[in-house]
GROMACS .gro file of C-alpha atoms in nm:
model
  464
    1MET     CA    1   5.493  10.146  12.930
    2THR     CA    2   5.677  10.411  12.675
    3THR     CA    3   5.850  10.763  12.828
    4GLY     CA    4   5.951  10.996  12.549
    5ALA     CA    5   6.071  11.378  12.509
    6VAL     CA    6   6.282  11.572  12.349
    7ASP     CA    7   6.592  11.865  12.562
    8ARG     CA    8   6.554  12.164  12.290
    9GLY     CA    9   6.943  12.237  12.255
   10GLY     CA   10   7.038  11.908  12.387
   11PRO     CA   11   6.949  11.526  12.329
   12ARG     CA   12   6.618  11.356  12.236
   13TYR     CA   13   6.610  11.059  12.480
   14ALA     CA   14   6.203  10.833  12.489
   15ALA     CA   15   6.219  10.548  12.778
   16ALA     CA   16   6.079  10.197  12.796
   17THR     CA   17   5.990   9.924  13.089
   18ASP     CA   18   5.824   9.621  13.088
   19VAL     CA   19   5.713   9.368  13.383
   20GLY     CA   20   5.793   9.071  13.115
   21LEU     CA   21   5.583   8.741  13.066
   22VAL     CA   22   5.701   8.610  13.399
   23ARG     CA   23   5.719   8.831  13.628
   24SER     CA   24   5.407   8.916  13.841
   25ASN     CA   25   5.586   9.270  13.905
   26ASN     CA   26   5.770   9.449  13.826
   27GLU     CA   27   6.172   9.536  14.037
   28ASP     CA   28   6.362   9.750  13.719
   29ALA     CA   29   6.271  10.093  13.828
   30PHE     CA   30   6.402  10.424  13.561
   31LEU     CA   31   6.513  10.816  13.549
   32THR     CA   32   6.528  11.035  13.225
   33ALA     CA   33   6.541  11.377  13.348
   34PRO     CA   34   6.809  11.533  13.186
   35PRO     CA   35   7.058  11.597  13.216
   36LEU     CA   36   7.029  11.274  13.397
   37PHE     CA   37   6.957  10.969  13.296
   38ALA     CA   38   6.944  10.615  13.475
   39VAL     CA   39   6.835  10.259  13.514
   40ALA     CA   40   6.812  10.060  13.821
   41ASP     CA   41   6.762   9.660  13.852
   42GLY     CA   42   6.608   9.581  14.179
   43MET     CA   43   6.667   9.216  14.351
   44GLY     CA   44   6.572   9.048  14.698
   45GLY     CA   45   6.259   8.834  14.872
   46HIS     CA   46   5.866   8.948  14.833
   47ARG     CA   47   5.868   9.277  14.696
   48ALA     CA   48   6.240   9.410  14.839
   49GLY     CA   49   6.364   9.422  14.465
   50GLU     CA   50   6.119   9.726  14.369
   51VAL     CA   51   6.167   9.973  14.722
   52ALA     CA   52   6.555   9.910  14.678
   53SER     CA   53   6.511  10.044  14.285
   54ALA     CA   54   6.251  10.279  14.331
   55GLY     CA   55   6.487  10.382  14.650
   56ALA     CA   56   6.770  10.443  14.473
   57ILE     CA   57   6.664  10.627  14.140
   58ARG     CA   58   6.481  10.803  14.399
   59THR     CA   59   6.762  10.953  14.623
   60LEU     CA   60   6.989  10.985  14.259
   61GLN     CA   61   6.777  11.258  14.121
   62LYS     CA   62   6.751  11.432  14.453
   63GLU     CA   63   7.061  11.468  14.503
   64ALA     CA   64   7.329  11.433  14.112
   65GLY     CA   65   7.466  11.789  14.104
   66HIS     CA   66   7.634  11.878  13.722
   67ASP     CA   67   7.917  11.687  13.760
   68THR     CA   68   8.119  11.296  13.808
   69ASP     CA   69   8.211  11.393  14.182
   70SER     CA   70   7.811  11.455  14.221
   71LEU     CA   71   7.733  11.141  14.050
   72VAL     CA   72   7.867  10.965  14.255
   73ALA     CA   73   7.832  11.034  14.566
   74ALA     CA   74   7.382  11.028  14.490
   75VAL     CA   75   7.503  10.683  14.379
   76GLN     CA   76   7.717  10.642  14.728
   77SER     CA   77   7.457  10.776  14.941
   78ALA     CA   78   7.157  10.587  14.718
   79ASN     CA   79   7.328  10.365  14.846
   80ARG     CA   80   7.321  10.377  15.235
   81VAL     CA   81   6.972  10.486  15.194
   82VAL     CA   82   6.898  10.135  15.009
   83HIS     CA   83   7.119   9.983  15.298
   84ALA     CA   84   6.954  10.159  15.629
   85GLU     CA   85   6.631  10.021  15.474
   86ALA     CA   86   6.655   9.722  15.386
   87ALA     CA   87   6.870   9.680  15.805
   88ALA     CA   88   6.553   9.894  16.005
   89ASN     CA   89   6.265   9.667  15.758
   90PRO     CA   90   6.311   9.271  15.845
   91ASP     CA   91   6.083   9.216  15.567
   92LEU     CA   92   6.314   9.472  15.336
   93SER     CA   93   6.694   9.211  15.456
   94GLY     CA   94   6.899   9.090  15.195
   95MET     CA   95   6.723   9.374  14.945
   96GLY     CA   96   6.956   9.598  14.664
   97THR     CA   97   6.976   9.680  14.317
   98THR     CA   98   7.193   9.705  14.096
   99ILE     CA   99   7.196  10.108  13.893
  100THR     CA  100   7.408  10.237  13.583
  101ALA     CA  101   7.331  10.598  13.557
  102MET     CA  102   7.425  10.904  13.277
  103MET     CA  103   7.499  11.239  13.346
  104THR     CA  104   7.480  11.406  13.026
  105THR     CA  105   7.667  11.729  12.842
  106HIS     CA  106   7.600  11.877  12.466
  107ASP     CA  107   7.986  11.652  12.400
  108SER     CA  108   7.969  11.462  12.714
  109ALA     CA  109   7.845  11.195  12.864
  110GLN     CA  110   7.945  11.045  13.277
  111ILE     CA  111   7.844  10.767  13.315
  112VAL     CA  112   7.848  10.575  13.723
  113HIS     CA  113   7.764  10.211  13.750
  114VAL     CA  114   7.662   9.901  14.049
  115GLY     CA  115   7.583   9.631  13.915
  116ASP     CA  116   7.472   9.386  13.534
  117SER     CA  117   7.334   9.700  13.478
  118ARG     CA  118   7.450   9.771  13.084
  119ALA     CA  119   7.516  10.105  12.900
  120TYR     CA  120   7.628  10.112  12.546
  121LEU     CA  121   7.747  10.348  12.270
  122LEU     CA  122   7.678  10.305  11.925
  123ARG     CA  123   7.814  10.538  11.671
  124ASP     CA  124   7.938  10.490  11.248
  125GLY     CA  125   7.724  10.120  11.265
  126ARG     CA  126   7.938  10.056  11.538
  127LEU     CA  127   7.777   9.872  11.907
  128ARG     CA  128   8.057   9.859  12.198
  129ARG     CA  129   7.984   9.813  12.518
  130LEU     CA  130   8.046  10.103  12.777
  131THR     CA  131   8.015   9.900  13.132
  132GLN     CA  132   8.179   9.542  13.277
  133ASP     CA  133   7.965   9.345  13.442
  134HIS     CA  134   7.978   9.296  13.843
  135THR     CA  135   7.894   8.908  13.847
  136VAL     CA  136   8.047   8.603  13.870
  137VAL     CA  137   8.067   8.444  13.578
  138ASP     CA  138   8.173   8.770  13.399
  139ARG     CA  139   8.457   8.809  13.630
  140LEU     CA  140   8.523   8.473  13.521
  141ALA     CA  141   8.548   8.513  13.140
  142ARG     CA  142   8.792   8.788  13.213
  143GLU     CA  143   8.981   8.543  13.383
  144GLY     CA  144   9.033   8.284  13.069
  145LYS     CA  145   8.816   8.020  13.255
  146ILE     CA  146   8.496   8.031  13.054
  147PRO     CA  147   8.445   8.160  12.706
  148ALA     CA  148   8.348   8.485  12.655
  149ALA     CA  149   8.019   8.296  12.425
  150GLU     CA  150   7.909   8.162  12.780
  151VAL     CA  151   7.823   8.434  12.978
  152ASP     CA  152   7.533   8.588  12.876
  153ARG     CA  153   7.364   8.234  12.832
  154HIS     CA  154   7.481   8.108  13.153
  155PRO     CA  155   7.213   8.008  13.434
  156GLN     CA  156   7.442   8.223  13.741
  157ARG     CA  157   7.534   8.507  13.478
  158SER     CA  158   7.348   8.711  13.745
  159VAL     CA  159   7.545   8.633  14.038
  160LEU     CA  160   7.635   9.022  14.136
  161GLU     CA  161   7.940   9.035  14.345
  162ARG     CA  162   7.860   9.391  14.354
  163ALA     CA  163   7.529   9.588  14.425
  164LEU     CA  164   7.357   9.873  14.561
  165GLY     CA  165   7.234   9.841  14.923
  166VAL     CA  166   7.476   9.588  15.081
  167SER     CA  167   7.681   9.690  15.211
  168PRO     CA  168   7.762  10.088  15.400
  169GLU     CA  169   7.986  10.140  15.129
  170VAL     CA  170   8.108  10.020  14.800
  171ASP     CA  171   8.316  10.022  14.498
  172ILE     CA  172   8.210  10.273  14.163
  173ASP     CA  173   8.238  10.273  13.870
  174VAL     CA  174   8.296  10.542  13.696
  175GLN     CA  175   8.437  10.740  13.248
  176LEU     CA  176   8.318  10.939  13.103
  177LEU     CA  177   8.296  10.945  12.743
  178ASP     CA  178   8.340  11.261  12.443
  179VAL     CA  179   8.006  11.195  12.214
  180ARG     CA  180   8.022  11.329  11.835
  181PRO     CA  181   7.682  11.477  11.692
  182GLY     CA  182   7.453  11.110  11.588
  183ASP     CA  183   7.615  10.948  11.889
  184ARG     CA  184   7.258  10.711  12.035
  185LEU     CA  185   7.301  10.592  12.406
  186LEU     CA  186   7.122  10.291  12.582
  187LEU     CA  187   7.103  10.225  12.930
  188CYS     CA  188   6.911   9.897  13.003
  189THR     CA  189   6.840   9.616  13.323
  190ASP     CA  190   6.996   9.265  13.242
  191GLY     CA  191   6.640   9.175  13.170
  192LEU     CA  192   6.674   9.283  12.751
  193THR     CA  193   7.115   9.165  12.743
  194SER     CA  194   6.948   8.799  12.914
  195MET     CA  195   6.727   8.772  12.578
  196LEU     CA  196   6.912   8.980  12.316
  197ASP     CA  197   7.268   8.986  12.235
  198ASP     CA  198   7.480   9.225  12.139
  199ASP     CA  199   7.393   9.174  11.691
  200GLU     CA  200   7.017   9.175  11.763
  201ILE     CA  201   7.015   9.467  12.030
  202ARG     CA  202   7.243   9.687  11.724
  203GLU     CA  203   7.004   9.588  11.479
  204ILE     CA  204   6.703   9.716  11.637
  205LEU     CA  205   6.878  10.008  11.743
  206LEU     CA  206   6.993  10.126  11.363
  207THR     CA  207   6.653  10.018  11.186
  208GLU     CA  208   6.466  10.231  11.407
  209SER     CA  209   6.572  10.642  11.433
  210ASP     CA  210   6.267  10.825  11.701
  211PRO     CA  211   6.437  10.670  12.040
  212GLU     CA  212   6.098  10.580  12.153
  213THR     CA  213   6.033  10.402  11.881
  214ALA     CA  214   6.323  10.219  11.997
  215ALA     CA  215   6.335  10.138  12.286
  216GLN     CA  216   5.962   9.992  12.228
  217ALA     CA  217   6.095   9.783  11.999
  218LEU     CA  218   6.410   9.636  12.241
  219ILE     CA  219   6.119   9.606  12.467
  220ASP     CA  220   5.871   9.428  12.184
  221ALA     CA  221   6.264   9.145  12.123
  222ALA     CA  222   6.273   9.084  12.442
  223LEU     CA  223   5.929   8.994  12.513
  224ALA     CA  224   5.898   8.744  12.185
  225ALA     CA  225   6.254   8.548  12.281
  226GLY     CA  226   6.078   8.499  12.650
  227GLY     CA  227   6.039   8.759  12.887
  228LYS     CA  228   6.146   8.610  13.175
  229ASP     CA  229   6.254   8.940  13.341
  230ASN     CA  230   6.179   9.310  13.396
  231VAL     CA  231   6.350   9.472  13.089
  232THR     CA  232   6.404   9.821  13.082
  233ALA     CA  233   6.551  10.042  12.814
  234VAL     CA  234   6.709  10.401  12.821
  235ILE     CA  235   6.815  10.557  12.512
  236VAL     CA  236   6.961  10.906  12.469
  237ASP     CA  237   7.017  11.046  12.081
  238PHE     CA  238   7.276  11.324  12.047
  239PRO     CA  239   7.165  11.502  11.639
  240ARG     CA  240   7.337  11.573  11.474
  241LEU     CA  241   7.313  11.921  11.371
  242ASP     CA  242   7.385  12.058  11.002
  243GLY     CA  243   7.640  12.231  10.938
  244ALA     CA  244   7.842  12.039  11.236
  245SER     CA  245   8.049  11.690  11.121
  246ALA     CA  246   8.226  11.536  11.368
  247ASP     CA  247   8.539  11.615  11.503
  248PRO     CA  248   8.783  11.217  11.459
  249SER     CA  249   9.031  11.344  11.693
  250ARG     CA  250   8.752  11.306  11.994
  251THR     CA  251   8.815  10.974  12.184
  252ALA     CA  252   8.519  10.759  12.264
  253GLU     CA  253   8.603  10.701  12.643
  254GLN     CA  254   8.796  10.700  12.944
  255PRO     CA  255   8.895  10.415  13.141
  256ALA     CA  256   8.650  10.330  13.386
  257VAL     CA  257   8.771  10.425  13.710
  258VAL     CA  258   8.696  10.207  14.075
  259LEU     CA  259   8.662  10.392  14.333
  260ALA     CA  260   8.637  10.268  14.636
  261GLY     CA  261   8.329  10.281  14.870
  262GLY     CA  262   8.327  10.579  15.143
  263ALA     CA  263   8.416  10.979  14.974
  264PRO     CA  264   8.425  11.025  14.602
  265TYR     CA  265   8.745  11.086  14.541
  266PRO     CA  266   8.750  11.468  14.391
  267SER     CA  267   8.879  11.403  14.019
  268PRO     CA  268   8.914  11.699  13.829
  269ARG     CA  269   9.017  11.493  13.508
  270LEU     CA  270   8.668  11.360  13.567
  271ARG     CA  271   8.432  11.742  13.577
  272SER     CA  272   8.269  11.858  13.372
  273ARG     CA  273   8.096  12.121  13.173
  274GLY     CA  274   7.706  12.165  13.396
  275VAL     CA  275   7.416  12.268  13.254
  276PRO     CA  276   7.143  12.369  13.364
  277SER     CA  277   6.886  12.103  13.437
  278THR     CA  278   6.571  12.101  13.264
  279GLY     CA  279   6.306  11.906  13.500
  280GLY     CA  280   6.171  11.544  13.298
  281SER     CA  281   6.023  11.174  13.419
  282MET     CA  282   6.093  10.876  13.620
  283GLY     CA  283   5.955  10.554  13.685
  284PRO     CA  284   5.932  10.635  14.085
  285ALA     CA  285   5.817  10.967  14.180
  286GLY     CA  286   6.082  11.197  14.304
  287GLY     CA  287   6.204  11.547  14.326
  288SER     CA  288   6.510  11.687  14.198
  289ALA     CA  289   6.784  11.891  14.416
  290PRO     CA  290   7.184  11.952  14.248
  291ALA     CA  291   7.405  11.845  14.602
  292THR     CA  292   7.642  12.108  14.697
  293SER     CA  293   7.914  12.163  14.900
  294GLY     CA  294   8.135  12.387  15.081
  295PRO     CA  295   8.572  12.423  15.095
  296ARG     CA  296   8.776  12.229  15.279
  297THR     CA  297   8.934  12.466  15.592
  298PRO     CA  298   9.326  12.342  15.617
  299THR     CA  299   9.478  12.240  16.012
  300SER     CA  300   9.734  12.523  16.056
  301HIS     CA  301  10.056  12.336  16.196
  302ARG     CA  302  10.155  12.587  16.354
  303ALA     CA  303  10.137  12.552  16.719
  304SER     CA  304  10.332  12.144  16.639
  305HIS     CA  305  10.585  12.293  16.502
  306GLN     CA  306  10.696  12.580  16.726
  307ALA     CA  307  10.693  12.263  16.974
  308SER     CA  308  10.927  12.037  16.807
  309TYR     CA  309  11.153  12.358  16.762
  310GLN     CA  310  11.153  12.406  17.127
  311ALA     CA  311  11.224  12.073  17.220
  312SER     CA  312  11.466  12.033  16.919
  313ARG     CA  313  11.655  12.353  17.152
  314GLY     CA  314  11.640  12.232  17.470
  315ILE     CA  315  11.353  12.504  17.584
  316ARG     CA  316  11.098  12.478  17.795
  317GLN     CA  317  10.736  12.570  17.863
  318ALA     CA  318  10.748  12.900  18.037
  319GLY     CA  319  10.565  12.887  18.396
  320PRO     CA  320  10.435  13.205  18.576
  321PRO     CA  321  10.562  13.532  18.592
  322GLY     CA  322  10.912  13.439  18.854
  323SER     CA  323  10.893  13.080  18.850
  324ALA     CA  324  11.173  12.909  18.794
  325PRO     CA  325  11.277  12.706  18.450
  326GLY     CA  326  11.150  12.402  18.403
  327SER     CA  327  10.916  12.431  18.753
  328ARG     CA  328  10.602  12.325  18.794
  329PRO     CA  329  10.364  12.629  18.834
  330SER     CA  330  10.216  12.595  19.252
  331SER     CA  331   9.864  12.507  19.287
  332ASP     CA  332   9.886  12.712  19.639
  333PRO     CA  333   9.851  13.113  19.627
  334SER     CA  334  10.070  13.118  19.887
  335GLY     CA  335  10.370  12.995  19.715
  336ALA     CA  336  10.452  12.721  19.924
  337SER     CA  337  10.461  12.367  19.812
  338GLY     CA  338  10.427  11.996  19.935
  339GLY     CA  339  10.121  11.880  20.135
  340PRO     CA  340  10.041  11.638  20.409
  341ALA     CA  341  10.242  11.342  20.300
  342TRP     CA  342   9.859  11.114  20.334
  343ARG     CA  343   9.746  11.301  20.020
  344PRO     CA  344   9.923  11.124  19.701
  345ARG     CA  345   9.820  10.792  19.819
  346THR     CA  346   9.524  10.863  19.925
  347ARG     CA  347   9.474  11.054  19.564
  348LEU     CA  348   9.611  10.708  19.408
  349VAL     CA  349   9.356  10.466  19.597
  350LEU     CA  350   9.019  10.660  19.468
  351GLY     CA  351   9.108  10.631  19.160
  352VAL     CA  352   9.269  10.352  19.119
  353ALA     CA  353   8.899  10.203  19.289
  354ILE     CA  354   8.695  10.457  19.032
  355VAL     CA  355   8.881  10.285  18.789
  356VAL     CA  356   8.733   9.980  18.916
  357LEU     CA  357   8.414  10.055  18.932
  358VAL     CA  358   8.411  10.179  18.551
  359LEU     CA  359   8.616   9.846  18.447
  360VAL     CA  360   8.334   9.618  18.673
  361LEU     CA  361   8.015   9.849  18.497
  362GLY     CA  362   8.125   9.832  18.086
  363LEU     CA  363   8.181   9.472  18.139
  364LEU     CA  364   7.856   9.415  18.315
  365GLY     CA  365   7.680   9.637  18.064
  366GLY     CA  366   7.908   9.496  17.778
  367PHE     CA  367   7.762   9.194  17.869
  368LEU     CA  368   7.404   9.270  17.900
  369ALA     CA  369   7.441   9.376  17.520
  370LEU     CA  370   7.564   9.133  17.407
  371ARG     CA  371   7.331   8.916  17.543
  372SER     CA  372   7.091   9.118  17.424
  373SER     CA  373   7.238   9.087  17.034
  374TRP     CA  374   7.127   8.911  16.750
  375TYR     CA  375   7.327   8.826  16.417
  376VAL     CA  376   7.285   8.649  16.133
  377GLY     CA  377   7.559   8.466  16.014
  378GLU     CA  378   7.722   8.198  15.910
  379ARG     CA  379   7.809   7.785  16.049
  380SER     CA  380   7.903   7.495  15.887
  381GLY     CA  381   7.773   7.563  15.602
  382HIS     CA  382   7.440   7.735  15.676
  383VAL     CA  383   7.281   8.031  15.730
  384ALA     CA  384   7.279   8.044  16.117
  385VAL     CA  385   7.136   8.320  16.380
  386PHE     CA  386   7.292   8.392  16.694
  387ARG     CA  387   7.348   8.564  17.017
  388GLY     CA  388   7.554   8.833  17.068
  389VAL     CA  389   7.809   8.985  16.824
  390PRO     CA  390   8.033   8.866  16.579
  391GLY     CA  391   8.353   8.811  16.596
  392SER     CA  392   8.582   8.661  16.955
  393PHE     CA  393   8.703   8.958  17.244
  394ALA     CA  394   9.084   8.890  17.352
  395GLY     CA  395   9.127   8.494  17.214
  396ILE     CA  396   8.669   8.457  17.311
  397ARG     CA  397   8.405   8.407  17.171
  398VAL     CA  398   8.141   8.617  17.193
  399SER     CA  399   7.850   8.486  17.078
  400SER     CA  400   7.651   8.142  17.066
  401LEU     CA  401   7.446   7.978  16.825
  402ALA     CA  402   7.068   8.006  16.826
  403HIS     CA  403   6.881   7.819  16.552
  404MET     CA  404   7.088   7.684  16.214
  405THR     CA  405   6.826   7.653  15.910
  406ASP     CA  406   6.866   7.410  15.647
  407ILE     CA  407   6.932   7.697  15.331
  408THR     CA  408   7.332   7.662  15.238
  409THR     CA  409   7.565   7.948  15.210
  410VAL     CA  410   7.675   7.735  14.877
  411SER     CA  411   7.344   7.893  14.780
  412LEU     CA  412   7.387   8.240  14.795
  413PRO     CA  413   7.500   8.496  14.527
  414ALA     CA  414   7.855   8.638  14.653
  415ILE     CA  415   7.787   8.917  14.787
  416TYR     CA  416   7.567   8.735  15.057
  417GLN     CA  417   7.802   8.502  15.137
  418GLN     CA  418   8.018   8.796  15.233
  419GLN     CA  419   7.797   8.930  15.440
  420LEU     CA  420   7.684   8.609  15.629
  421ARG     CA  421   8.068   8.625  15.705
  422ASP     CA  422   8.093   8.967  15.821
  423GLY     CA  423   7.722   8.891  16.049
  424ILE     CA  424   7.380   9.099  15.961
  425ALA     CA  425   7.296   9.249  16.252
  426ALA     CA  426   6.956   9.223  16.459
  427ALA     CA  427   6.740   9.391  16.622
  428ASP     CA  428   6.611   9.089  16.832
  429ARG     CA  429   6.575   8.753  16.774
  430THR     CA  430   6.238   8.833  16.547
  431ALA     CA  431   6.459   9.027  16.313
  432ALA     CA  432   6.700   8.764  16.326
  433ASP     CA  433   6.485   8.463  16.192
  434ARG     CA  434   6.362   8.663  15.979
  435THR     CA  435   6.655   8.815  15.758
  436ALA     CA  436   6.777   8.384  15.800
  437GLU     CA  437   6.398   8.278  15.622
  438ASN     CA  438   6.501   8.637  15.338
  439MET     CA  439   6.808   8.443  15.299
  440ARG     CA  440   6.574   8.135  15.101
  441HIS     CA  441   6.448   8.388  14.859
  442LEU     CA  442   6.774   8.474  14.703
  443GLN     CA  443   6.929   8.095  14.675
  444VAL     CA  444   7.022   8.072  14.300
  445PRO     CA  445   7.042   7.755  14.071
  446ALA     CA  446   7.260   7.498  14.199
  447GLU     CA  447   7.420   7.372  13.854
  448GLN     CA  448   7.798   7.439  13.862
  449ILE     CA  449   7.995   7.694  13.688
  450PRO     CA  450   8.175   7.601  13.441
  451THR     CA  451   8.607   7.544  13.460
  452SER     CA  452   8.732   7.566  13.133
  453THR     CA  453   9.043   7.806  12.962
  454VAL     CA  454   8.861   7.944  12.651
  455THR     CA  455   9.006   8.243  12.635
  456PRO     CA  456   8.763   8.563  12.637
  457THR     CA  457   8.644   8.710  12.267
  458SER     CA  458   8.565   9.090  12.243
  459THR     CA  459   8.217   9.213  12.308
  460GLU     CA  460   8.268   9.472  12.065
  461THR     CA  461   7.993   9.404  11.680
  462ALA     CA  462   8.138   9.573  11.408
  463SER     CA  463   7.889   9.724  11.189
  464PRO     CA  464   7.828   9.500  10.756
   0.00000   0.00000   0.00000
């Protein structure tokens, strides 16, 4: 499937996607809704990958505004939507998705990124990769433990360390790119980059000037190379204007900033001049609505400052009119104090009895809750089902092993190994068993990751 359009007064763009020659369903999704563009590559057992990528794209389009802060917030929201849906439906447990999204203006592009889908910039015949894959082998290459040339062909190149939907919060790479007339930007899933190297991608982008033709040519080349995965490409061109020339003093790109999971960091440097959305098309259906937020109201510290001042000056809070300084107000309207000596003792006994009763009821409720709680975790290097909750209380384990599978944790991607160490909550025993069985679909090949120490080379490709 190929789509193409021209955004009046803005960039020209097109997108193409294909299921490939091996897979039976397409787990990729894309968005072309200027000024917002995105690609997503879902993962998970059965058809869960399609649900994850489509849900992330819909949420992104619905909640993204016209600046980086809103774009980051929309990606965090998409992460929570996918994670919540996976937690609510055992058939979708373990699903997740990559996402690479871009917000454009006439002279800039703001890029957010999680996973191993990529963004590229073609400028003056040179192809530059803008994003960093969040995979195990890419990290090993950056650390110099494997050659960079082996990354795109490594059997475990798709083992992710970061993805949407795996945890309630996710770290997001964010960067600002200054664009020039004549620049071409490409967003793509790993179905393209696993089949074609950067030189082949660059050659097609240089040869085909029309974005729609170029997007389809990339898909066709990936299929000709084997088409082992779903493949998606989104191309955005910034056309040269009559009489306009590029300003070489403009910075090509700013370093990526990693925003930790949670509320987005309000960086003024990464905010952009907004442009009105002109609509567009996307893989899955969805609406568009800008995200807005109101100003925060600062908290007054006058009361605390006054209390500190009074304490430092030895001043006590005044009591009712006519009371002595420092005396407590009397609850007796007649002004008399005291009372029968047994009253304080009776109140103390009653208070202790109430506290003990509350503790007993709390412990009983907690015990019943533990007996009805289930989670999937790790035991002796295997995926296992437990009754109770993860962790311990006062050094005592509050869970018991119900069933251990033959699925080894080392055969799973790193992000799922961490989930198992933390414990994956389940609604009941049936849901826990289904979650554990879904892990079988997420196993990766058992080849060992090499540990050679060759220094990685640059990923930049220059024109001849």
